[in-house]
Tab-separated table of C-alpha atoms in Angstrom:
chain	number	residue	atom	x	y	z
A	702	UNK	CA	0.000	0.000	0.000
A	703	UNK	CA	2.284	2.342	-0.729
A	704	UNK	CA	0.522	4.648	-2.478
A	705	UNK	CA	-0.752	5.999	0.873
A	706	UNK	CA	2.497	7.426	1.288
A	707	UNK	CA	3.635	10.590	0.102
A	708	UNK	CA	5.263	10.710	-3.391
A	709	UNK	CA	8.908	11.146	-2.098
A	710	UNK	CA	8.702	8.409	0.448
A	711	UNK	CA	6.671	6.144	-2.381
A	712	UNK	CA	10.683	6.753	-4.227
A	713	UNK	CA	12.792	6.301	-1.511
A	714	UNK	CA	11.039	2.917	-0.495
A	715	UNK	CA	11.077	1.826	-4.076
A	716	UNK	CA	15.136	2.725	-4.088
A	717	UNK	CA	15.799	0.858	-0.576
A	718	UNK	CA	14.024	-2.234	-1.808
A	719	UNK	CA	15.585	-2.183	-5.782
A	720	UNK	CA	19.107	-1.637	-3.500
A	721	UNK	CA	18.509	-4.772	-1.275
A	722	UNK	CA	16.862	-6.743	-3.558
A	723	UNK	CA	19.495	-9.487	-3.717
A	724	UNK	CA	19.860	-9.724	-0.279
A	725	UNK	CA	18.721	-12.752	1.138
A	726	UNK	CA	20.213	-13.885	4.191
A	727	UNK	CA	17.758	-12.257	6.524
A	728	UNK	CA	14.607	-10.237	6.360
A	729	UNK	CA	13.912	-6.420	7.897
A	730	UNK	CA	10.249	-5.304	7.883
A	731	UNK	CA	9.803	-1.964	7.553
A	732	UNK	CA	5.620	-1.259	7.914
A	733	UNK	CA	4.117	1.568	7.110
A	734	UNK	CA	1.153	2.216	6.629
A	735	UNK	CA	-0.234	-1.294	8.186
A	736	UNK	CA	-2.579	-2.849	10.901
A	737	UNK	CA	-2.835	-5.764	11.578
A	738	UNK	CA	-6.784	-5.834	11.883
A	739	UNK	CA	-6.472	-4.521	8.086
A	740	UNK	CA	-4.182	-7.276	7.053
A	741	UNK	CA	-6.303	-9.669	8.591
A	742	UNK	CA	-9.485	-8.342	7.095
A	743	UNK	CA	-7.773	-8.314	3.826
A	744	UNK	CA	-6.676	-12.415	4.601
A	745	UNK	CA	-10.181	-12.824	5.464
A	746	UNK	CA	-12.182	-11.233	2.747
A	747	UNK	CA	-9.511	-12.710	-0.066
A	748	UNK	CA	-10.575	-16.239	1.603
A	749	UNK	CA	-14.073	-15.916	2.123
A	750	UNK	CA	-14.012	-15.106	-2.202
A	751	UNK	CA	-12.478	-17.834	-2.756
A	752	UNK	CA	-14.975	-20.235	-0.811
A	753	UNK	CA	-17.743	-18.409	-2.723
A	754	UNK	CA	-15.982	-18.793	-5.530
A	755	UNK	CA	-15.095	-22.766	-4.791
A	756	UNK	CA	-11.660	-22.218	-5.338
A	757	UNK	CA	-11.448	-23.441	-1.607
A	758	UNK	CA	-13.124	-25.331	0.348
A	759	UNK	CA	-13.801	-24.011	3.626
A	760	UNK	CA	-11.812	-27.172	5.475
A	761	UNK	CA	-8.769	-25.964	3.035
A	762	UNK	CA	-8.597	-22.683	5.143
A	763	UNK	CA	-5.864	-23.807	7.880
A	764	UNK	CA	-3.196	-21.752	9.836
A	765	UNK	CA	-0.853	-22.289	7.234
A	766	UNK	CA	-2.453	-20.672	4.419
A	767	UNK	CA	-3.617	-17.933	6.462
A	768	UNK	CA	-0.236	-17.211	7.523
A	769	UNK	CA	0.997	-17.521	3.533
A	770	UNK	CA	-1.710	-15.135	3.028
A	771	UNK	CA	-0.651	-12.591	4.830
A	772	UNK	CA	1.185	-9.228	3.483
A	773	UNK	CA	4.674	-10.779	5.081
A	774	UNK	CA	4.157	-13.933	3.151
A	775	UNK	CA	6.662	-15.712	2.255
A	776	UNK	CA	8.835	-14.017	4.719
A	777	UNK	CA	9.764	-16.574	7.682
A	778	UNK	CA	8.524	-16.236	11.159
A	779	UNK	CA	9.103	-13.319	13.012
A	780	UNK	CA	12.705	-13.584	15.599
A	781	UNK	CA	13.057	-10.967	16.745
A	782	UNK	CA	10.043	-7.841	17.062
A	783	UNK	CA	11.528	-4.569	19.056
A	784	UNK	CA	9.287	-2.042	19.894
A	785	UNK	CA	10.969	1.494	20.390
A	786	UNK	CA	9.224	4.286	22.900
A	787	UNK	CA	8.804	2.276	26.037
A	788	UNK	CA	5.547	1.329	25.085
A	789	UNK	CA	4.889	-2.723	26.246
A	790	UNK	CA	2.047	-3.314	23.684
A	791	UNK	CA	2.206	-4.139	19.865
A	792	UNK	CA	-0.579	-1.139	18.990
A	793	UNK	CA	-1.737	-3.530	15.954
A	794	UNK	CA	1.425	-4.330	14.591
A	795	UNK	CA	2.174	-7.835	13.292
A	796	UNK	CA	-0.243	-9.871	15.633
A	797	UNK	CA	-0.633	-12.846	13.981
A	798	UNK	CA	3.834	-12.845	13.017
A	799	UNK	CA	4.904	-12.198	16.090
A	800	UNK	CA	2.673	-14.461	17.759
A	801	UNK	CA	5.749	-16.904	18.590
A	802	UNK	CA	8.287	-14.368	18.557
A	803	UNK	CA	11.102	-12.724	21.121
A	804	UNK	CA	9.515	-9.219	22.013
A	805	UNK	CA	12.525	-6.531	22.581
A	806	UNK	CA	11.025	-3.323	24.262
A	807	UNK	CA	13.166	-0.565	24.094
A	808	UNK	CA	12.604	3.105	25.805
A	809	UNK	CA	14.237	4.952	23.210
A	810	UNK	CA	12.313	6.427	20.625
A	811	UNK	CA	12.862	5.225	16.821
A	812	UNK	CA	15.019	8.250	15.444
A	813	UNK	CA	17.849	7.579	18.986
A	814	UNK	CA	17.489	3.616	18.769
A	815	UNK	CA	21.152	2.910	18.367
A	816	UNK	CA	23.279	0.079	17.780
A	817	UNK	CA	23.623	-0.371	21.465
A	818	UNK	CA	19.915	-0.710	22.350
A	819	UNK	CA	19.642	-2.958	19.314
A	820	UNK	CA	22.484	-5.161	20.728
A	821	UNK	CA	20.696	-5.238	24.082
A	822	UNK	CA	17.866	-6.752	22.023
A	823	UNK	CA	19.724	-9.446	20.491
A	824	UNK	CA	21.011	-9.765	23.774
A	825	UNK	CA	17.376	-10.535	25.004
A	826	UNK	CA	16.776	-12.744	22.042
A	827	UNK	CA	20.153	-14.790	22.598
A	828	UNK	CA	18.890	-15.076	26.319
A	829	UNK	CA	14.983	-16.215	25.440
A	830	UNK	CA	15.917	-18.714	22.180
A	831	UNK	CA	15.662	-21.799	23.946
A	832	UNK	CA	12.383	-21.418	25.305
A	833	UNK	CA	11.444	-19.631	22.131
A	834	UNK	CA	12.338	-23.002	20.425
A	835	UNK	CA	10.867	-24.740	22.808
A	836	UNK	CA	7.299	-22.818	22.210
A	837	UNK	CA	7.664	-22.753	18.761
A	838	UNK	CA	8.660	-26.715	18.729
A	839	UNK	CA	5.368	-27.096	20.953
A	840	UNK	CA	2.737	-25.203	18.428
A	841	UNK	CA	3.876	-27.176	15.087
A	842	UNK	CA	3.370	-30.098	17.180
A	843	UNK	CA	0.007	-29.478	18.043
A	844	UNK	CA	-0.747	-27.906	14.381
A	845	UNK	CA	0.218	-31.017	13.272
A	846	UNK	CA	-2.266	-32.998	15.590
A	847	UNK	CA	-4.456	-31.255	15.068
A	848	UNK	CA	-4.544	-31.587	10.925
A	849	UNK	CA	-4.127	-35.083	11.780
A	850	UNK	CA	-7.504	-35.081	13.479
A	851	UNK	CA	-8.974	-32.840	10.406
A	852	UNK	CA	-7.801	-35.125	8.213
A	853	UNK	CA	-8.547	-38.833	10.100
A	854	UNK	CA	-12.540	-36.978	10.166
A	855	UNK	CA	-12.615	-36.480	6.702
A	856	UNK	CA	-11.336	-39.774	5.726
């Protein structure tokens, strides 16, 4: 949606991503303008077409192609999320990614975040992975159990 932004923005996005478009070794999401109630209408109402137009079946809508659905898609899951201001909430912003994700939050605001508070967050990050993992490891498990049952009831 970037042509909510203004014009010069709407050029210096496009030159940042035509710069960086090579780079794949790890992904930074820069989101502006974005909700994540609009991204999830948007997942909803793109679905809900495609039932009605029986291009899905309603039992084909599962976590997985939600989450490929989404504006991120096919970025991978969400690391590392740092919010900047001091704030301890997520105001909208990438529910359903960061759902299984280290949250970093930092009482700087964005324009002084420096490379020291963004080593404290990796910090944070190196200090939560295992149980990360761990939670992470724990949800695909039970995603798959659960399409297991989905499946074994359709059968």
């Amino acid at each position: 949606q970037l042509e909510k932004l203004p014009a010069r923005v709407q050029r210096a996005v496009a030159e940042a991503m035509a710069l960086t478009r090579h780079c794949t070794h790890a992904t930074l999401n820069i989101c502006m303008p974005y909700t994540s109630r609009q991204e999830m209408q948007y997942v909803a109402g793109a679905m809900r077409k495609a039932v009605q137009e029986r291009l899905l079946h309603p039992s084909d809508v599962t976590e997985a192609l939600v989450a490929n659905s989404l504006y991120t898609a096919p970025a991978s899951q969400v690391d590392l999320l740092i919010r900047t201001s001091g704030e301890t909430r997520l105001s909208d912003f990438m529910l359903w990614q960061s759902s299984l994700s280290l949250l970093a939050f930092q009482p700087v605001l964005w324009p002084e975040f420096s490379l020291l508070d963004l080593a404290f967050s990796v910090l944070e990050y190196q200090r939560g992975y295992t149980q990360l993992h761990a939670a992470r490891t724990q949800h695909t498990q039970q995603m798959a159990a659960l399409q297991q049952r989905e499946d074994e009831r359709e059968a």
